[in-house]
PDB file of C-alpha atoms in Angstrom:
ATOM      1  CA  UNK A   1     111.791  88.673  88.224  1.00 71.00           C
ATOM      2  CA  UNK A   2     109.929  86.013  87.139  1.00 83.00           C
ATOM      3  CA  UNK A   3     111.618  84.307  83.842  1.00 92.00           C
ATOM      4  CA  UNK A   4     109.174  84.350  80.580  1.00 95.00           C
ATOM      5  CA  UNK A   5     109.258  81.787  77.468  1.00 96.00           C
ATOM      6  CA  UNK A   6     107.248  81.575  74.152  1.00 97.00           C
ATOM      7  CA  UNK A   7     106.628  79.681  71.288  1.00 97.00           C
ATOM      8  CA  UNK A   8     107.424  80.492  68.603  1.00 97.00           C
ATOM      9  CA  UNK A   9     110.101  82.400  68.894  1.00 96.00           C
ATOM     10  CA  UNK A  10     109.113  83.338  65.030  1.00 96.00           C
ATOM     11  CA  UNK A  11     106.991  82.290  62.078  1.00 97.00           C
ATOM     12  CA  UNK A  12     105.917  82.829  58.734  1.00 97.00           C
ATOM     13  CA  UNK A  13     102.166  82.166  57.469  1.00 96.00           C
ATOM     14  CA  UNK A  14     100.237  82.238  55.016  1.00 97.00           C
ATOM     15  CA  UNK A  15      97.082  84.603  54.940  1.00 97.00           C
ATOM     16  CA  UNK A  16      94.006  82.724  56.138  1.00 97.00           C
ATOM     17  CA  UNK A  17      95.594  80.487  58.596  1.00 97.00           C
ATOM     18  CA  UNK A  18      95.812  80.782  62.368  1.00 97.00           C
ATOM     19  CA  UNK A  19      98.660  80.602  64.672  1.00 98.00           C
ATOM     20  CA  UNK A  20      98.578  80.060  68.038  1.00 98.00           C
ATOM     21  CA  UNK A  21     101.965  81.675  70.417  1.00 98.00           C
ATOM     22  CA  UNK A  22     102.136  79.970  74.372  1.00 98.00           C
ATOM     23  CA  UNK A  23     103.543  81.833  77.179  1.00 98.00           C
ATOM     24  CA  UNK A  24     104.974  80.259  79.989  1.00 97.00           C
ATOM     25  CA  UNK A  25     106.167  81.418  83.091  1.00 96.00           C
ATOM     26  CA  UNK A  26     108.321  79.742  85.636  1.00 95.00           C
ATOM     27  CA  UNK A  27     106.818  81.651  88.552  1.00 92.00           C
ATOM     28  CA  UNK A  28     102.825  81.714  89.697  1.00 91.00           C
ATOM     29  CA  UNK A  29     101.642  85.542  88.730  1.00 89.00           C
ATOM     30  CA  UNK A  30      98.894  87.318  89.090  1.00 85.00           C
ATOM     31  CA  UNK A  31      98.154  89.115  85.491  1.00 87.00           C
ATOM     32  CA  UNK A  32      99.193  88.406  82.614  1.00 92.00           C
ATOM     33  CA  UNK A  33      98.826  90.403  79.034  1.00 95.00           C
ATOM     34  CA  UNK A  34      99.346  90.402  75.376  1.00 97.00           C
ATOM     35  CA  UNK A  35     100.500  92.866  73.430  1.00 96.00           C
ATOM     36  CA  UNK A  36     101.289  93.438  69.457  1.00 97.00           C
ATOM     37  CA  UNK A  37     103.823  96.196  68.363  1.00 96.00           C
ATOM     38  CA  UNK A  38     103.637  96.546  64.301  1.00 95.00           C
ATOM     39  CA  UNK A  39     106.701  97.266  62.503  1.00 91.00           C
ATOM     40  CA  UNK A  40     108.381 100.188  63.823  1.00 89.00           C
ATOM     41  CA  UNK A  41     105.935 100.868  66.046  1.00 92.00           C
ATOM     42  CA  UNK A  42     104.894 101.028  69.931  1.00 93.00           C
ATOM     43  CA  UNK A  43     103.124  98.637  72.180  1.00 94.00           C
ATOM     44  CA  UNK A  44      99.277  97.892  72.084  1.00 94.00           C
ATOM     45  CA  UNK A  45      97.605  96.467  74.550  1.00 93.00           C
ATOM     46  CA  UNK A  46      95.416  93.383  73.562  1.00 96.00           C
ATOM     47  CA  UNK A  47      93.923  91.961  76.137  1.00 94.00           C
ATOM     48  CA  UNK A  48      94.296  90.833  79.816  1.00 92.00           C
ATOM     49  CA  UNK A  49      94.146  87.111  80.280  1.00 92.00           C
ATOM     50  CA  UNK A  50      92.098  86.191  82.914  1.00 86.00           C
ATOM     51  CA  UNK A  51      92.703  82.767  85.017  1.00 86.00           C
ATOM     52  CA  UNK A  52      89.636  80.592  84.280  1.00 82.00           C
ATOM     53  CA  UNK A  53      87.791  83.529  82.822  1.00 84.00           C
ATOM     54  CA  UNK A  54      87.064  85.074  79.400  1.00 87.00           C
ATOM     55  CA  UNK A  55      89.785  87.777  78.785  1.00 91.00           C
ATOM     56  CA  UNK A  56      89.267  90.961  78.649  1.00 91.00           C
ATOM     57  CA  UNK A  57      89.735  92.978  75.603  1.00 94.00           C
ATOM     58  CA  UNK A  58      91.226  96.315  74.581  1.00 92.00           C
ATOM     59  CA  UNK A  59      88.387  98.683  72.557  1.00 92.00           C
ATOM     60  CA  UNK A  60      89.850  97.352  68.608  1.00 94.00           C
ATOM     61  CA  UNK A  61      90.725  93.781  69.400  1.00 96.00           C
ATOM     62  CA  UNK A  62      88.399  91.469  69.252  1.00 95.00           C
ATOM     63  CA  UNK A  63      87.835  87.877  70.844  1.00 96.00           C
ATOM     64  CA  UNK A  64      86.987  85.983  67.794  1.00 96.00           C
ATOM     65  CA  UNK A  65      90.008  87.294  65.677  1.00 97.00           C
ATOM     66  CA  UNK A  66      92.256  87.015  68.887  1.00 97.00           C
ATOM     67  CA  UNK A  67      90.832  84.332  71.266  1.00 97.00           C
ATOM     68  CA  UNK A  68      92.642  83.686  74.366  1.00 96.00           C
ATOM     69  CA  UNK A  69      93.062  81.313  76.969  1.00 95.00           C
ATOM     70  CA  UNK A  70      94.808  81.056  80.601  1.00 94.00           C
ATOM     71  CA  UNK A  71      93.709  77.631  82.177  1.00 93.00           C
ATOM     72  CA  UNK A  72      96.319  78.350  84.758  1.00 93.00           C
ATOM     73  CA  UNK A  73      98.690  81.099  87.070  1.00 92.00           C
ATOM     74  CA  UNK A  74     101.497  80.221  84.476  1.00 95.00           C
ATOM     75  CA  UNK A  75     100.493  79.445  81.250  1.00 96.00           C
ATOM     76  CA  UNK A  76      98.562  81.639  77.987  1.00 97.00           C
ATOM     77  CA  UNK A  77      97.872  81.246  74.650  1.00 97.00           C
ATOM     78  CA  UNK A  78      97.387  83.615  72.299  1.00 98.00           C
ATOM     79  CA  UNK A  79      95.987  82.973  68.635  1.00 98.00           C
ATOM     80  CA  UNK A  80      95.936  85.229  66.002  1.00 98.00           C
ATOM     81  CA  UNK A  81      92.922  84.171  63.987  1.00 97.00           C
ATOM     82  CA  UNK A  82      92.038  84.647  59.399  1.00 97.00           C
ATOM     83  CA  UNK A  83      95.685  86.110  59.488  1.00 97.00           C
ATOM     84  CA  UNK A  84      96.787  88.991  56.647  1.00 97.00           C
ATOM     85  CA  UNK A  85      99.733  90.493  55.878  1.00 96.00           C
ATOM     86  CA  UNK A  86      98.352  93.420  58.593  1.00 96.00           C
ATOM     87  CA  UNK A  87      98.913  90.832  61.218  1.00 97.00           C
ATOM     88  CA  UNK A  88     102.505  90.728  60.882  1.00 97.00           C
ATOM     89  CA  UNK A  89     103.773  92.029  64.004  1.00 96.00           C
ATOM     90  CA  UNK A  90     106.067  91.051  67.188  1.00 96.00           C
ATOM     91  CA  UNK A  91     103.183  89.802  69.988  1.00 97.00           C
ATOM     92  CA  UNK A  92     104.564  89.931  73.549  1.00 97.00           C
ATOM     93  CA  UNK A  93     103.226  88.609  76.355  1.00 96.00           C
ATOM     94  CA  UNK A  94     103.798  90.250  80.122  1.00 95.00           C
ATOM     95  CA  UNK A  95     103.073  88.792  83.613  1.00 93.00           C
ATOM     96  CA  UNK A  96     102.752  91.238  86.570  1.00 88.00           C
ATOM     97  CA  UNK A  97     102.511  89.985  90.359  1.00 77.00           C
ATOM     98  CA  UNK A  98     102.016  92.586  93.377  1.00 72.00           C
ATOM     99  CA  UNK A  99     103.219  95.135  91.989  1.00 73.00           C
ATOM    100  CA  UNK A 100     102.158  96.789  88.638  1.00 76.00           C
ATOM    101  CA  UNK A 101     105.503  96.362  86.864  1.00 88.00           C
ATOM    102  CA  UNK A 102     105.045  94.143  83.939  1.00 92.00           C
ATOM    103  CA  UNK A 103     107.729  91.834  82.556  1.00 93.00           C
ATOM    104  CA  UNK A 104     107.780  90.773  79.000  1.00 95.00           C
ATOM    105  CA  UNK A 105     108.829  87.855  77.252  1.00 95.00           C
ATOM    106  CA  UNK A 106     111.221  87.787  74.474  1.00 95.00           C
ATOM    107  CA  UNK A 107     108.108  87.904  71.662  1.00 95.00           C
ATOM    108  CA  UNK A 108     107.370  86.230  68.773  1.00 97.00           C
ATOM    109  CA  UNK A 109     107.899  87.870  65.258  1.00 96.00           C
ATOM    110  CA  UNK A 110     105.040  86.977  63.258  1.00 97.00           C
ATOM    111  CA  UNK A 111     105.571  87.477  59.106  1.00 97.00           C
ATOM    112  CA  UNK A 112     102.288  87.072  56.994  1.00 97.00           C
ATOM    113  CA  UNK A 113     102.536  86.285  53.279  1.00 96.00           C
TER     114      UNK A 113
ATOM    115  CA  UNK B   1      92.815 109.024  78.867  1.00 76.00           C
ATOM    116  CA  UNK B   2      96.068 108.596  79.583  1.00 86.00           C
ATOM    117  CA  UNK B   3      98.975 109.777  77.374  1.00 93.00           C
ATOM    118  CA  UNK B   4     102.523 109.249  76.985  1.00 96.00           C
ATOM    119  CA  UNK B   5     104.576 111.533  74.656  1.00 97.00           C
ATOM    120  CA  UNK B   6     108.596 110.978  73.504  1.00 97.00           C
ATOM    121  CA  UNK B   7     108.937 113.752  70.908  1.00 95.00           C
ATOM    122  CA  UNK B   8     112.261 112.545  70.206  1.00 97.00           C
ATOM    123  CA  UNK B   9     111.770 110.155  67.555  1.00 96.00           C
ATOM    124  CA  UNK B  10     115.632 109.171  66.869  1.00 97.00           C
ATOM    125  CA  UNK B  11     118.711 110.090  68.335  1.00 97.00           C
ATOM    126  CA  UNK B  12     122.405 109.710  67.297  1.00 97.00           C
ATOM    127  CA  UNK B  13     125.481 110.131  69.481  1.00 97.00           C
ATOM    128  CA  UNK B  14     129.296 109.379  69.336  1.00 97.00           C
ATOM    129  CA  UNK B  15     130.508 106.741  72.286  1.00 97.00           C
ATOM    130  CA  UNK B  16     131.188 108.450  75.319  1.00 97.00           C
ATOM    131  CA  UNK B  17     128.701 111.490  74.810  1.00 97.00           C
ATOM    132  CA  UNK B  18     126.047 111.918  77.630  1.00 97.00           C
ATOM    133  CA  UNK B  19     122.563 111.958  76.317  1.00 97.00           C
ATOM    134  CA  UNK B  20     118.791 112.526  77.879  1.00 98.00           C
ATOM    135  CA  UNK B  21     115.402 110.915  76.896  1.00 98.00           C
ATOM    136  CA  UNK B  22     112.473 113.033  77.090  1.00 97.00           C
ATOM    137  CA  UNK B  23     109.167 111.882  78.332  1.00 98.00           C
ATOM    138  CA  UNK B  24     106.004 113.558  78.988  1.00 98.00           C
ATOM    139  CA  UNK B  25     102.893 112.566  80.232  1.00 97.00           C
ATOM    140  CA  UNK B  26      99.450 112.868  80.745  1.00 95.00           C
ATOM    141  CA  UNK B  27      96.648 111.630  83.573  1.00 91.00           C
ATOM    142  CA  UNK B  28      93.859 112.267  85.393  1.00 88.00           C
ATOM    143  CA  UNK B  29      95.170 110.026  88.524  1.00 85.00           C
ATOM    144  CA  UNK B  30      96.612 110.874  91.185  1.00 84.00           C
ATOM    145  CA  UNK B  31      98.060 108.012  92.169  1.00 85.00           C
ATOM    146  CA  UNK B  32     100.107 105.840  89.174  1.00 89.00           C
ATOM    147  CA  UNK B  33     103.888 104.791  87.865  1.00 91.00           C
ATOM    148  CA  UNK B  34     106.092 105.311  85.221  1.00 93.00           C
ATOM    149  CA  UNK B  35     108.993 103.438  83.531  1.00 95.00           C
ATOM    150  CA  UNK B  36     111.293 103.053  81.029  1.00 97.00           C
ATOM    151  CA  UNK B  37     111.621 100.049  79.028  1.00 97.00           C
ATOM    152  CA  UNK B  38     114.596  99.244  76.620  1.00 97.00           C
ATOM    153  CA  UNK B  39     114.375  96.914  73.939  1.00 95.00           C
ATOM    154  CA  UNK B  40     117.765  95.690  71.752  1.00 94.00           C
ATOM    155  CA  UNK B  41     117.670  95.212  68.285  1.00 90.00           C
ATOM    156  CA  UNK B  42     116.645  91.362  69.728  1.00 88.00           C
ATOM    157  CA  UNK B  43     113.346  92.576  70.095  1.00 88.00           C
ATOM    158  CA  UNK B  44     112.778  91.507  73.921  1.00 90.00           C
ATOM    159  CA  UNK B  45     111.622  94.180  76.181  1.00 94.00           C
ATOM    160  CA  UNK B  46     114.088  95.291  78.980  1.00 94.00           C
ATOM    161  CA  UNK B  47     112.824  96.743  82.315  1.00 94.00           C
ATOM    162  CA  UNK B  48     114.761  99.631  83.730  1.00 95.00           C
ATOM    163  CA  UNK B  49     113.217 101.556  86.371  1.00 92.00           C
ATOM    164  CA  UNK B  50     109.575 102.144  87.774  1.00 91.00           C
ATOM    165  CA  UNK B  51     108.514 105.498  89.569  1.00 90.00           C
ATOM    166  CA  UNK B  52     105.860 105.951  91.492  1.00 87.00           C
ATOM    167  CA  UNK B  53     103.856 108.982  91.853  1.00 88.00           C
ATOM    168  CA  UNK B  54     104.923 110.421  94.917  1.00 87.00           C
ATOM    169  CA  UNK B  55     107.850 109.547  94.839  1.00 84.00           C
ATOM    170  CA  UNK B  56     110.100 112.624  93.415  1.00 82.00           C
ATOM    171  CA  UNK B  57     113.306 112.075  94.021  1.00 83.00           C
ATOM    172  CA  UNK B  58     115.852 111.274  91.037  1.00 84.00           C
ATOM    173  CA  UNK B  59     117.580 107.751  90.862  1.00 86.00           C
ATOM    174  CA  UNK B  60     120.542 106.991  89.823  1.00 87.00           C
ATOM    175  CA  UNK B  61     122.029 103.640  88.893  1.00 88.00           C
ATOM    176  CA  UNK B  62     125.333 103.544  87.346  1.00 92.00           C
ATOM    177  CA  UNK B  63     125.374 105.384  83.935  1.00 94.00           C
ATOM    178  CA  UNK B  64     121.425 105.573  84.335  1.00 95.00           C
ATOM    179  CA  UNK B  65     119.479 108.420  86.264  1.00 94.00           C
ATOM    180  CA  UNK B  66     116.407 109.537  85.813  1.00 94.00           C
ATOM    181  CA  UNK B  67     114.436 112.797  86.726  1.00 94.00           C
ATOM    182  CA  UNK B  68     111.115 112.997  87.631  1.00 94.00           C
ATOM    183  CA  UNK B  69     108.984 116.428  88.066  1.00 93.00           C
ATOM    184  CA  UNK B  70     105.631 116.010  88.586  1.00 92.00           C
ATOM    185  CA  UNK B  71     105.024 119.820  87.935  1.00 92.00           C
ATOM    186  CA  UNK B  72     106.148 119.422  84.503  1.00 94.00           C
ATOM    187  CA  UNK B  73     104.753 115.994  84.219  1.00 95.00           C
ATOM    188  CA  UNK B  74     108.146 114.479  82.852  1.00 96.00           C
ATOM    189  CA  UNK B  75     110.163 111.975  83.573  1.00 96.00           C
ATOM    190  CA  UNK B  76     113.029 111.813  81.553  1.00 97.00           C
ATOM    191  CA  UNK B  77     116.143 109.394  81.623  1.00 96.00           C
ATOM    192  CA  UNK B  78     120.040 110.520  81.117  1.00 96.00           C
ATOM    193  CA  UNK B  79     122.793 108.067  79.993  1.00 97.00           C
ATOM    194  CA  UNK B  80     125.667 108.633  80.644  1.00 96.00           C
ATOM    195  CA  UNK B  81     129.000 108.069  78.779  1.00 97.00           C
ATOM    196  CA  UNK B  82     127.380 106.582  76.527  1.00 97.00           C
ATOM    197  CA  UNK B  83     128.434 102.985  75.275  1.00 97.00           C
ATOM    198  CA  UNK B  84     127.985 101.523  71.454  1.00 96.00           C
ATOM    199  CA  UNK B  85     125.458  98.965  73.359  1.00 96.00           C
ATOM    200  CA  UNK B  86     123.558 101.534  74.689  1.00 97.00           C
ATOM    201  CA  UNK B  87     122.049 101.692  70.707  1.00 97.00           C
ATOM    202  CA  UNK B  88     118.144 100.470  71.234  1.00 97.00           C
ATOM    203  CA  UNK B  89     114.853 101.847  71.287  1.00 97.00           C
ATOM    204  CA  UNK B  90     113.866 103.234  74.317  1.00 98.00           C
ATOM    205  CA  UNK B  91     110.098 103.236  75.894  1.00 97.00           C
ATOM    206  CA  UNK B  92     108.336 105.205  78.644  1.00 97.00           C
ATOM    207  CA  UNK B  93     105.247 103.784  79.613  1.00 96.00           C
ATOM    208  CA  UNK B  94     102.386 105.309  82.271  1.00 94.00           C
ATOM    209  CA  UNK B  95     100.643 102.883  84.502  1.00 89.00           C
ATOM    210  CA  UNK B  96      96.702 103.107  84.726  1.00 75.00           C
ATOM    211  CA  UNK B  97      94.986 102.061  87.536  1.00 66.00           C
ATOM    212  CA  UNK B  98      91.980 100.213  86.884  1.00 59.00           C
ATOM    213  CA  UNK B  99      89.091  98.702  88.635  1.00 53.00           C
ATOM    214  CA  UNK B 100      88.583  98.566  92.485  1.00 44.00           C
ATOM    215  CA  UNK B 101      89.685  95.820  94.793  1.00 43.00           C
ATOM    216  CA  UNK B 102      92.502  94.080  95.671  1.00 40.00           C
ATOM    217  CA  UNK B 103      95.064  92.427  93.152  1.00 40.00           C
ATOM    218  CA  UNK B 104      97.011  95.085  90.851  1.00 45.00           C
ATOM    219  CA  UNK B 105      94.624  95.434  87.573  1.00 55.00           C
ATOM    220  CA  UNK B 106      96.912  98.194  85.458  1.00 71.00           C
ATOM    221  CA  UNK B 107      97.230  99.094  81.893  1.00 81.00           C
ATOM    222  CA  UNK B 108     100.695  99.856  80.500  1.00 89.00           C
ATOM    223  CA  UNK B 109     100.476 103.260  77.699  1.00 92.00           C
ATOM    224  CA  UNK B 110     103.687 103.461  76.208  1.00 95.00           C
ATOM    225  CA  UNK B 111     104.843 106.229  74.412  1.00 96.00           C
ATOM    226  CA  UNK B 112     106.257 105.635  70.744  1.00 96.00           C
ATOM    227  CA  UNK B 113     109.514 104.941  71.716  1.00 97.00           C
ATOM    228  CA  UNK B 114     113.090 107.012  71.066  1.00 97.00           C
ATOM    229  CA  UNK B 115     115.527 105.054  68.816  1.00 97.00           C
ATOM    230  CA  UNK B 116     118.715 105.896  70.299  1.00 98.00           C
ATOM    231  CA  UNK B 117     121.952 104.869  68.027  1.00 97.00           C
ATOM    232  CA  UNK B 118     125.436 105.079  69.800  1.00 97.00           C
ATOM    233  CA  UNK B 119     128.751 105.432  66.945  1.00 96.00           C
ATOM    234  CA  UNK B 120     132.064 104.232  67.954  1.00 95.00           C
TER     235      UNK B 120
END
């Protein structure tokens, strides 16, 4: 599988700023996703990022308060946009290539004061 | 819509005690996969297994096996002989085919997850 980094690994912010997390894979893949999981919580689907296209966005996410980009088959950003305190979450990011099964990176914990 | 349920919210066992994780699911497809996901107190997501559809027989790989029966729409996974780092939360997630075409285009619906805790 392919091997996932991102960046941060963790932060802390202050309400009303905007972080942005990178994913970077070592392997060309096909799809790649973002997901948040709130404290104690499950896995949400944000959005798909599409290479050299707008992503596409789960119905409750939104592109202006989490704009993405993917100029490449290895590479994302995602940026988390006016943060508040209801931001603070872990935000994962997946790649997928022929097949369907999804491989996550190690996520960045996200704290908003 | 699709729909994954883990009605086991939290489990505790002693070391060495075999234990099962329930999954249930829900979708209109006829064609789509399953898996189980662990994730460690670190946080990162681990991938275990993935099912597909018609593919109903049980797998087994060391202390892990998994059942699937598509006529109860479960697919549950067993540990066994448990082990203290066994202790994480543990995810079943439904695949959703979307879109035509070539290229895989799924959505992952996880159910809420099963903390499983493992005492010495």
């Amino acid at each position: 599988s392919a091997v996932i980094s991102q960046k941060p690994s963790r932060d802390i912010c202050q309400r009303g700023t905007s972080l942005t997390i990178q994913c970077q894979v070592d392997s060309q893949v096909t799809m790649m996703f973002w997901y948040r999981q709130q404290p104690g919580q499950s896995l949400t689907l944000i959005a798909t990022a599409n290479q050299g296209s707008e992503a596409t966005y789960e119905s409750g996410f939104v592109i202006d308060k989490f704009p993405i980009s993917r100029p490449n088959l290895t590479f994302s950003t995602l940026t988390v946009s006016n943060m508040s305190p209801e931001d603070s979450s872990i935000y994962l990011c997946s790649v997928a290539g022929s097949t369907d099964t999804q491989y996550f990176g190690p996520g960045t914990r996200l704290t908003v004061l | 819509a699709q729909k994954v349920t883990q009605a086991q919210t939290e489990i505790s066992v002693v070391e060495k005690e075999d234990v099962t994780l329930d999954c249930v699911y829900e979708t209109r497809d006829t064609t789509y996969y399953l898996f189980w996901y662990k994730q460690p107190p670190s946080g990162e997501l681990v991938f275990l297994i993935r099912r597909n559809s018609f593919d109903e027989q049980n797998e087994i790989s060391g202390r892990y096996s998994w059942n699937f029966q598509k006529s109860t729409s479960s697919f549950n996974f067993t540990i066994t002989a448990s082990q203290v780092v066994d202790s994480a939360v543990y995810f079943c997630a439904l695949s959703e085919a979307r879109g035509r075409g070539g290229g895989s285009n799924y959505k992952l619906t996880f159910g809420k997850g099963t903390l499983l805790t493992v005492n010495p």
